Structures are given as C-alpha cells and as structure tokens.
mmCIF file of C-alpha atoms in Angstrom:
data_model
loop_
_atom_site.group_PDB
_atom_site.id
_atom_site.type_symbol
_atom_site.label_atom_id
_atom_site.label_comp_id
_atom_site.label_asym_id
_atom_site.label_seq_id
_atom_site.Cartn_x
_atom_site.Cartn_y
_atom_site.Cartn_z
ATOM 1 C CA UNK Q 975 -2.976 51.116 71.552
ATOM 2 C CA UNK Q 976 -5.317 52.944 73.872
ATOM 3 C CA UNK Q 977 -5.750 55.720 71.306
ATOM 4 C CA UNK Q 978 -6.709 53.176 68.654
ATOM 5 C CA UNK Q 979 -9.253 51.601 70.997
ATOM 6 C CA UNK Q 980 -10.737 55.023 71.812
ATOM 7 C CA UNK Q 981 -11.042 55.853 68.108
ATOM 8 C CA UNK Q 982 -12.701 52.484 67.426
ATOM 9 C CA UNK Q 983 -15.151 53.009 70.276
ATOM 10 C CA UNK Q 984 -15.942 56.516 69.012
ATOM 11 C CA UNK Q 985 -16.702 55.162 65.541
ATOM 12 C CA UNK Q 986 -18.873 52.341 66.797
ATOM 13 C CA UNK Q 987 -21.026 54.279 69.244
ATOM 14 C CA UNK Q 988 -24.645 54.428 68.086
ATOM 15 C CA UNK Q 989 -24.830 58.104 66.958
ATOM 16 C CA UNK Q 990 -21.628 57.916 64.887
ATOM 17 C CA UNK Q 991 -22.572 54.544 63.454
ATOM 18 C CA UNK Q 992 -25.979 55.890 62.427
ATOM 19 C CA UNK Q 993 -24.400 58.902 60.713
ATOM 20 C CA UNK Q 994 -21.961 56.678 58.845
ATOM 21 C CA UNK Q 995 -24.765 54.345 57.740
ATOM 22 C CA UNK Q 996 -26.872 57.322 56.638
ATOM 23 C CA UNK Q 997 -23.948 58.711 54.620
ATOM 24 C CA UNK Q 998 -23.395 55.352 52.918
ATOM 25 C CA UNK Q 999 -27.120 55.058 52.100
ATOM 26 C CA UNK Q 1000 -27.234 58.612 50.732
ATOM 27 C CA UNK Q 1001 -24.197 57.892 48.565
ATOM 28 C CA UNK Q 1002 -25.758 54.707 47.239
ATOM 29 C CA UNK Q 1003 -29.034 56.513 46.502
ATOM 30 C CA UNK Q 1004 -27.139 59.200 44.563
ATOM 31 C CA UNK Q 1005 -25.278 56.523 42.593
ATOM 32 C CA UNK Q 1006 -28.505 54.670 41.745
ATOM 33 C CA UNK Q 1007 -30.198 57.896 40.621
ATOM 34 C CA UNK Q 1008 -27.158 58.831 38.533
ATOM 35 C CA UNK Q 1009 -26.929 55.427 36.863
ATOM 36 C CA UNK Q 1010 -30.627 55.024 36.253
ATOM 37 C CA UNK Q 1011 -31.545 58.633 35.556
ATOM 38 C CA UNK Q 1012 -34.722 59.616 33.779
ATOM 39 C CA UNK Q 1013 -35.758 57.641 30.694
ATOM 40 C CA UNK Q 1014 -36.467 60.873 28.772
ATOM 41 C CA UNK Q 1015 -36.029 64.643 28.681
ATOM 42 C CA UNK Q 1016 -37.003 67.396 26.248
ATOM 43 C CA UNK Q 1017 -36.792 71.036 25.270
ATOM 44 C CA UNK Q 1018 -38.904 73.132 22.917
ATOM 45 C CA UNK Q 1019 -38.365 76.122 20.663
ATOM 46 C CA UNK Q 1020 -40.586 78.158 18.365
ATOM 47 C CA UNK Q 1021 -40.388 80.876 15.756
ATOM 48 C CA UNK Q 1022 -42.649 82.687 13.316
ATOM 49 C CA UNK Q 1023 -42.384 82.516 9.550
ATOM 50 C CA UNK Q 1024 -43.858 85.925 8.649
ATOM 51 C CA UNK Q 1025 -45.959 86.183 5.493
ATOM 52 C CA UNK Q 1026 -46.042 82.422 4.940
ATOM 53 C CA UNK Q 1027 -49.067 80.162 5.327
ATOM 54 C CA UNK Q 1028 -48.720 76.780 7.111
ATOM 55 C CA UNK Q 1029 -48.796 74.767 3.864
ATOM 56 C CA UNK Q 1030 -45.926 76.780 2.370
ATOM 57 C CA UNK Q 1031 -43.856 76.467 5.558
ATOM 58 C CA UNK Q 1032 -44.591 72.736 5.800
ATOM 59 C CA UNK Q 1033 -43.423 72.282 2.202
ATOM 60 C CA UNK Q 1034 -40.232 74.255 2.891
ATOM 61 C CA UNK Q 1035 -39.390 72.311 6.050
ATOM 62 C CA UNK Q 1036 -40.083 68.935 4.446
ATOM 63 C CA UNK Q 1037 -38.255 69.566 1.157
ATOM 64 C CA UNK Q 1038 -35.462 67.227 2.192
ATOM 65 C CA UNK Q 1039 -33.428 67.811 -0.986
ATOM 66 C CA UNK Q 1040 -33.253 71.483 -0.016
ATOM 67 C CA UNK Q 1041 -32.122 70.773 3.572
ATOM 68 C CA UNK Q 1042 -28.418 71.582 2.958
ATOM 69 C CA UNK Q 1043 -29.394 75.117 1.899
ATOM 70 C CA UNK Q 1044 -31.414 75.695 5.066
ATOM 71 C CA UNK Q 1045 -29.681 73.646 7.774
ATOM 72 C CA UNK Q 1046 -26.242 74.653 8.963
ATOM 73 C CA UNK Q 1047 -24.521 71.265 9.368
ATOM 74 C CA UNK Q 1048 -26.435 69.300 6.731
ATOM 75 C CA UNK Q 1049 -24.266 68.251 3.791
ATOM 76 C CA UNK Q 1050 -26.936 66.126 2.106
ATOM 77 C CA UNK Q 1051 -30.321 64.605 2.865
ATOM 78 C CA UNK Q 1052 -32.162 62.133 0.704
ATOM 79 C CA UNK Q 1053 -35.129 59.804 0.911
ATOM 80 C CA UNK Q 1054 -33.978 56.174 0.884
ATOM 81 C CA UNK Q 1055 -37.321 54.363 1.058
ATOM 82 C CA UNK Q 1056 -39.776 53.965 -1.813
ATOM 83 C CA UNK Q 1057 -43.149 55.651 -2.169
ATOM 84 C CA UNK Q 1058 -44.479 58.981 -0.979
ATOM 85 C CA UNK Q 1059 -43.301 60.510 2.293
ATOM 86 C CA UNK Q 1060 -45.319 59.321 5.277
ATOM 87 C CA UNK Q 1061 -44.982 57.515 8.584
ATOM 88 C CA UNK Q 1062 -42.119 55.031 8.292
ATOM 89 C CA UNK Q 1063 -40.297 56.830 5.461
ATOM 90 C CA UNK Q 1064 -36.527 56.540 5.910
ATOM 91 C CA UNK Q 1065 -34.156 59.397 5.172
ATOM 92 C CA UNK Q 1066 -30.382 59.540 5.116
ATOM 93 C CA UNK Q 1067 -28.721 62.698 6.373
ATOM 94 C CA UNK Q 1068 -25.023 63.392 6.051
ATOM 95 C CA UNK Q 1069 -23.930 65.982 8.604
ATOM 96 C CA UNK Q 1070 -20.623 67.707 9.118
ATOM 97 C CA UNK Q 1071 -19.868 68.010 12.824
ATOM 98 C CA UNK Q 1072 -16.541 69.627 13.734
ATOM 99 C CA UNK Q 1073 -15.305 68.921 10.218
ATOM 100 C CA UNK Q 1074 -16.156 65.217 10.381
ATOM 101 C CA UNK Q 1075 -18.943 63.867 8.183
ATOM 102 C CA UNK Q 1076 -21.332 61.379 9.732
ATOM 103 C CA UNK Q 1077 -24.357 59.621 8.302
ATOM 104 C CA UNK Q 1078 -27.569 59.378 10.295
ATOM 105 C CA UNK Q 1079 -30.701 57.443 9.352
ATOM 106 C CA UNK Q 1080 -33.878 59.368 10.120
ATOM 107 C CA UNK Q 1081 -37.381 57.902 10.220
ATOM 108 C CA UNK Q 1082 -40.644 59.807 9.845
ATOM 109 C CA UNK Q 1083 -42.668 59.140 13.014
ATOM 110 C CA UNK Q 1084 -45.704 61.338 12.242
ATOM 111 C CA UNK Q 1085 -46.942 62.992 9.054
ATOM 112 C CA UNK Q 1086 -50.001 65.274 9.086
ATOM 113 C CA UNK Q 1087 -49.566 67.959 6.381
ATOM 114 C CA UNK Q 1088 -49.655 70.897 6.853
ATOM 115 C CA UNK Q 1089 -50.066 70.838 10.647
ATOM 116 C CA UNK Q 1090 -47.399 68.485 12.012
ATOM 117 C CA UNK Q 1091 -44.602 66.057 11.342
ATOM 118 C CA UNK Q 1092 -42.025 64.223 13.452
ATOM 119 C CA UNK Q 1093 -38.666 62.671 12.622
ATOM 120 C CA UNK Q 1094 -36.470 60.516 14.836
ATOM 121 C CA UNK Q 1095 -33.041 58.902 14.838
ATOM 122 C CA UNK Q 1096 -31.965 55.940 16.965
ATOM 123 C CA UNK Q 1097 -28.269 55.824 17.775
ATOM 124 C CA UNK Q 1098 -26.673 53.379 20.206
ATOM 125 C CA UNK Q 1099 -29.857 52.904 22.212
ATOM 126 C CA UNK Q 1100 -30.784 56.580 22.429
ATOM 127 C CA UNK Q 1101 -33.643 58.071 20.421
ATOM 128 C CA UNK Q 1102 -33.783 61.743 19.479
ATOM 129 C CA UNK Q 1103 -37.122 62.871 18.050
ATOM 130 C CA UNK Q 1104 -38.071 66.273 16.671
ATOM 131 C CA UNK Q 1105 -41.795 67.028 16.442
ATOM 132 C CA UNK Q 1106 -42.742 70.125 14.440
ATOM 133 C CA UNK Q 1107 -46.176 71.720 14.879
ATOM 134 C CA UNK Q 1108 -47.339 74.465 12.509
ATOM 135 C CA UNK Q 1109 -50.142 76.901 13.248
ATOM 136 C CA UNK Q 1110 -51.524 79.920 11.400
ATOM 137 C CA UNK Q 1111 -50.831 83.000 13.536
ATOM 138 C CA UNK Q 1112 -53.892 84.866 12.228
ATOM 139 C CA UNK Q 1113 -51.924 87.582 10.463
ATOM 140 C CA UNK Q 1114 -50.638 85.743 7.407
ATOM 141 C CA UNK Q 1115 -47.733 83.991 9.105
ATOM 142 C CA UNK Q 1116 -47.059 80.610 10.637
ATOM 143 C CA UNK Q 1117 -45.831 79.776 14.115
ATOM 144 C CA UNK Q 1118 -43.617 76.688 14.110
ATOM 145 C CA UNK Q 1119 -42.999 74.931 17.413
ATOM 146 C CA UNK Q 1120 -40.414 72.190 17.710
ATOM 147 C CA UNK Q 1121 -40.221 69.701 20.564
ATOM 148 C CA UNK Q 1122 -36.930 67.808 20.872
ATOM 149 C CA UNK Q 1123 -37.270 64.642 22.936
ATOM 150 C CA UNK Q 1124 -34.365 62.424 23.968
ATOM 151 C CA UNK Q 1125 -35.222 58.989 25.351
ATOM 152 C CA UNK Q 1126 -33.881 55.492 25.870
ATOM 153 C CA UNK Q 1127 -35.157 52.050 26.732
ATOM 154 C CA UNK Q 1128 -31.646 50.894 27.680
ATOM 155 C CA UNK Q 1129 -31.540 51.104 31.465
ATOM 156 C CA UNK Q 1130 -27.857 51.955 31.866
ATOM 157 C CA UNK Q 1131 -27.962 54.671 29.180
ATOM 158 C CA UNK Q 1132 -30.397 56.804 31.165
ATOM 159 C CA UNK Q 1133 -27.501 58.701 32.726
ATOM 160 C CA UNK Q 1134 -26.556 59.937 29.235
ATOM 161 C CA UNK Q 1135 -29.928 61.614 28.582
ATOM 162 C CA UNK Q 1136 -28.993 64.999 30.135
ATOM 163 C CA UNK Q 1137 -25.711 65.078 28.206
ATOM 164 C CA UNK Q 1138 -27.366 64.264 24.882
ATOM 165 C CA UNK Q 1139 -30.149 66.784 25.521
ATOM 166 C CA UNK Q 1140 -27.583 69.476 26.331
ATOM 167 C CA UNK Q 1141 -25.699 68.736 23.099
ATOM 168 C CA UNK Q 1142 -28.921 68.814 21.065
ATOM 169 C CA UNK Q 1143 -29.981 72.102 22.655
ATOM 170 C CA UNK Q 1144 -26.558 73.607 21.901
ATOM 171 C CA UNK Q 1145 -26.596 72.383 18.300
ATOM 172 C CA UNK Q 1146 -30.268 72.863 17.407
ATOM 173 C CA UNK Q 1147 -31.655 75.302 19.979
ATOM 174 C CA UNK Q 1148 -31.878 78.060 17.387
ATOM 175 C CA UNK Q 1149 -32.222 76.048 14.175
ATOM 176 C CA UNK Q 1150 -35.705 77.370 13.351
ATOM 177 C CA UNK Q 1151 -34.486 80.976 13.546
ATOM 178 C CA UNK Q 1152 -31.508 80.027 11.364
ATOM 179 C CA UNK Q 1153 -33.838 78.470 8.775
ATOM 180 C CA UNK Q 1154 -35.905 81.680 8.649
ATOM 181 C CA UNK Q 1155 -32.720 83.743 8.179
ATOM 182 C CA UNK Q 1156 -31.243 81.435 5.525
ATOM 183 C CA UNK Q 1157 -34.536 81.369 3.635
ATOM 184 C CA UNK Q 1158 -34.608 85.178 3.599
ATOM 185 C CA UNK Q 1159 -30.984 85.254 2.370
ATOM 186 C CA UNK Q 1160 -31.757 82.780 -0.422
ATOM 187 C CA UNK Q 1161 -34.741 84.846 -1.550
ATOM 188 C CA UNK Q 1162 -32.700 88.074 -1.566
ATOM 189 C CA UNK Q 1163 -30.031 86.414 -3.705
ATOM 190 C CA UNK Q 1164 -32.567 85.190 -6.275
ATOM 191 C CA UNK Q 1165 -34.223 88.600 -6.730
#
C-alpha cells in the first residue's frame, strides 16, 4: 500500500501534474488540428505546347468530345446543358478508375477564351477545381499552367483535403504532358 501511495504522490506533485496536463493539451490540440485541418490546398503544373498558338491549344483542351483521345482515364465526356459553353455549363465525364467506371458532373467555373478556363466537380462536400491558364511563349508555342485546388465548406471533411490532394496529384500531376504526347501520337498516325 505504501508503494501505491508513493506512486500517487509522485503523479500528483506539481511538476508531474503540469507535464501530464501539458501532454493532454498538446494531444487535444493535435486532434483538433487533424479534425479541422485546412479548408483548402492546391498544387500546380505547367507544360509547353510547341508550335501551337493559345487559341489552337484552348480549342484542343476544350473539345470535350475529343477528351477520351487525349485523357488517359476518360471514357466519355459530353455537354449536358443547353447553349454555348460558358460559365455554368454542365458536363458529364465517365472515367475508368482501376477498371471501375464512374460518372462525374463537371461545371465550368470560368470561361475566357483563349486565355483561361476553369472546371470543377463537387463530390460529397469536397470541391476539386482545375484552372487552366494559357499564355503565348513568344516563340510560336503556348505555355499552359494548371492549378488544382481542393476545398470544402464541410467542417469535418477538412481532414480529408490532404488525402484528396495527394490522390489528385498522383492521378493528374502529369496530365498536361500526357496530353501533349497523345496529341503528337494522334498527329503521327493521321499523316
């Protein structure tokens, strides 16, 4: 019994008690930061389309019927809203991910031909938006920059942002380079 009393006294002396309280507070702070996380995160990529002016590149990137030829996992993409393409236009993309087809609704968030456009998808409270900026490189080519932003307004989903961003970076981190390569392959085959 004396040993138990000594252990209790050791745990309840001020320095030990302060350390224990500090450890509990630090753990709670970590948990709060993990659960709340950041409401958004992003990554960016860029590539050059050599010998192509911004208007031509814009038309290639926004030819949604042609998307399956240029995008690796795209099975089909089609416009589902009426009228010309512009802000608010809805698109339906069918993607094959690990052999499973899934349908995603995309919405045009910005449309400024031939300099910029943005498309987003909202899924289970998380928004993924791709913003493409096109700029003449001064030597007959076009530099395309893509900003991928992942965000949420659902408080408890903030902890998922880094995971979703990591998945998007893994899946699409080189998609502009792949489009350039596939476009070159298509042109070689048609010559």
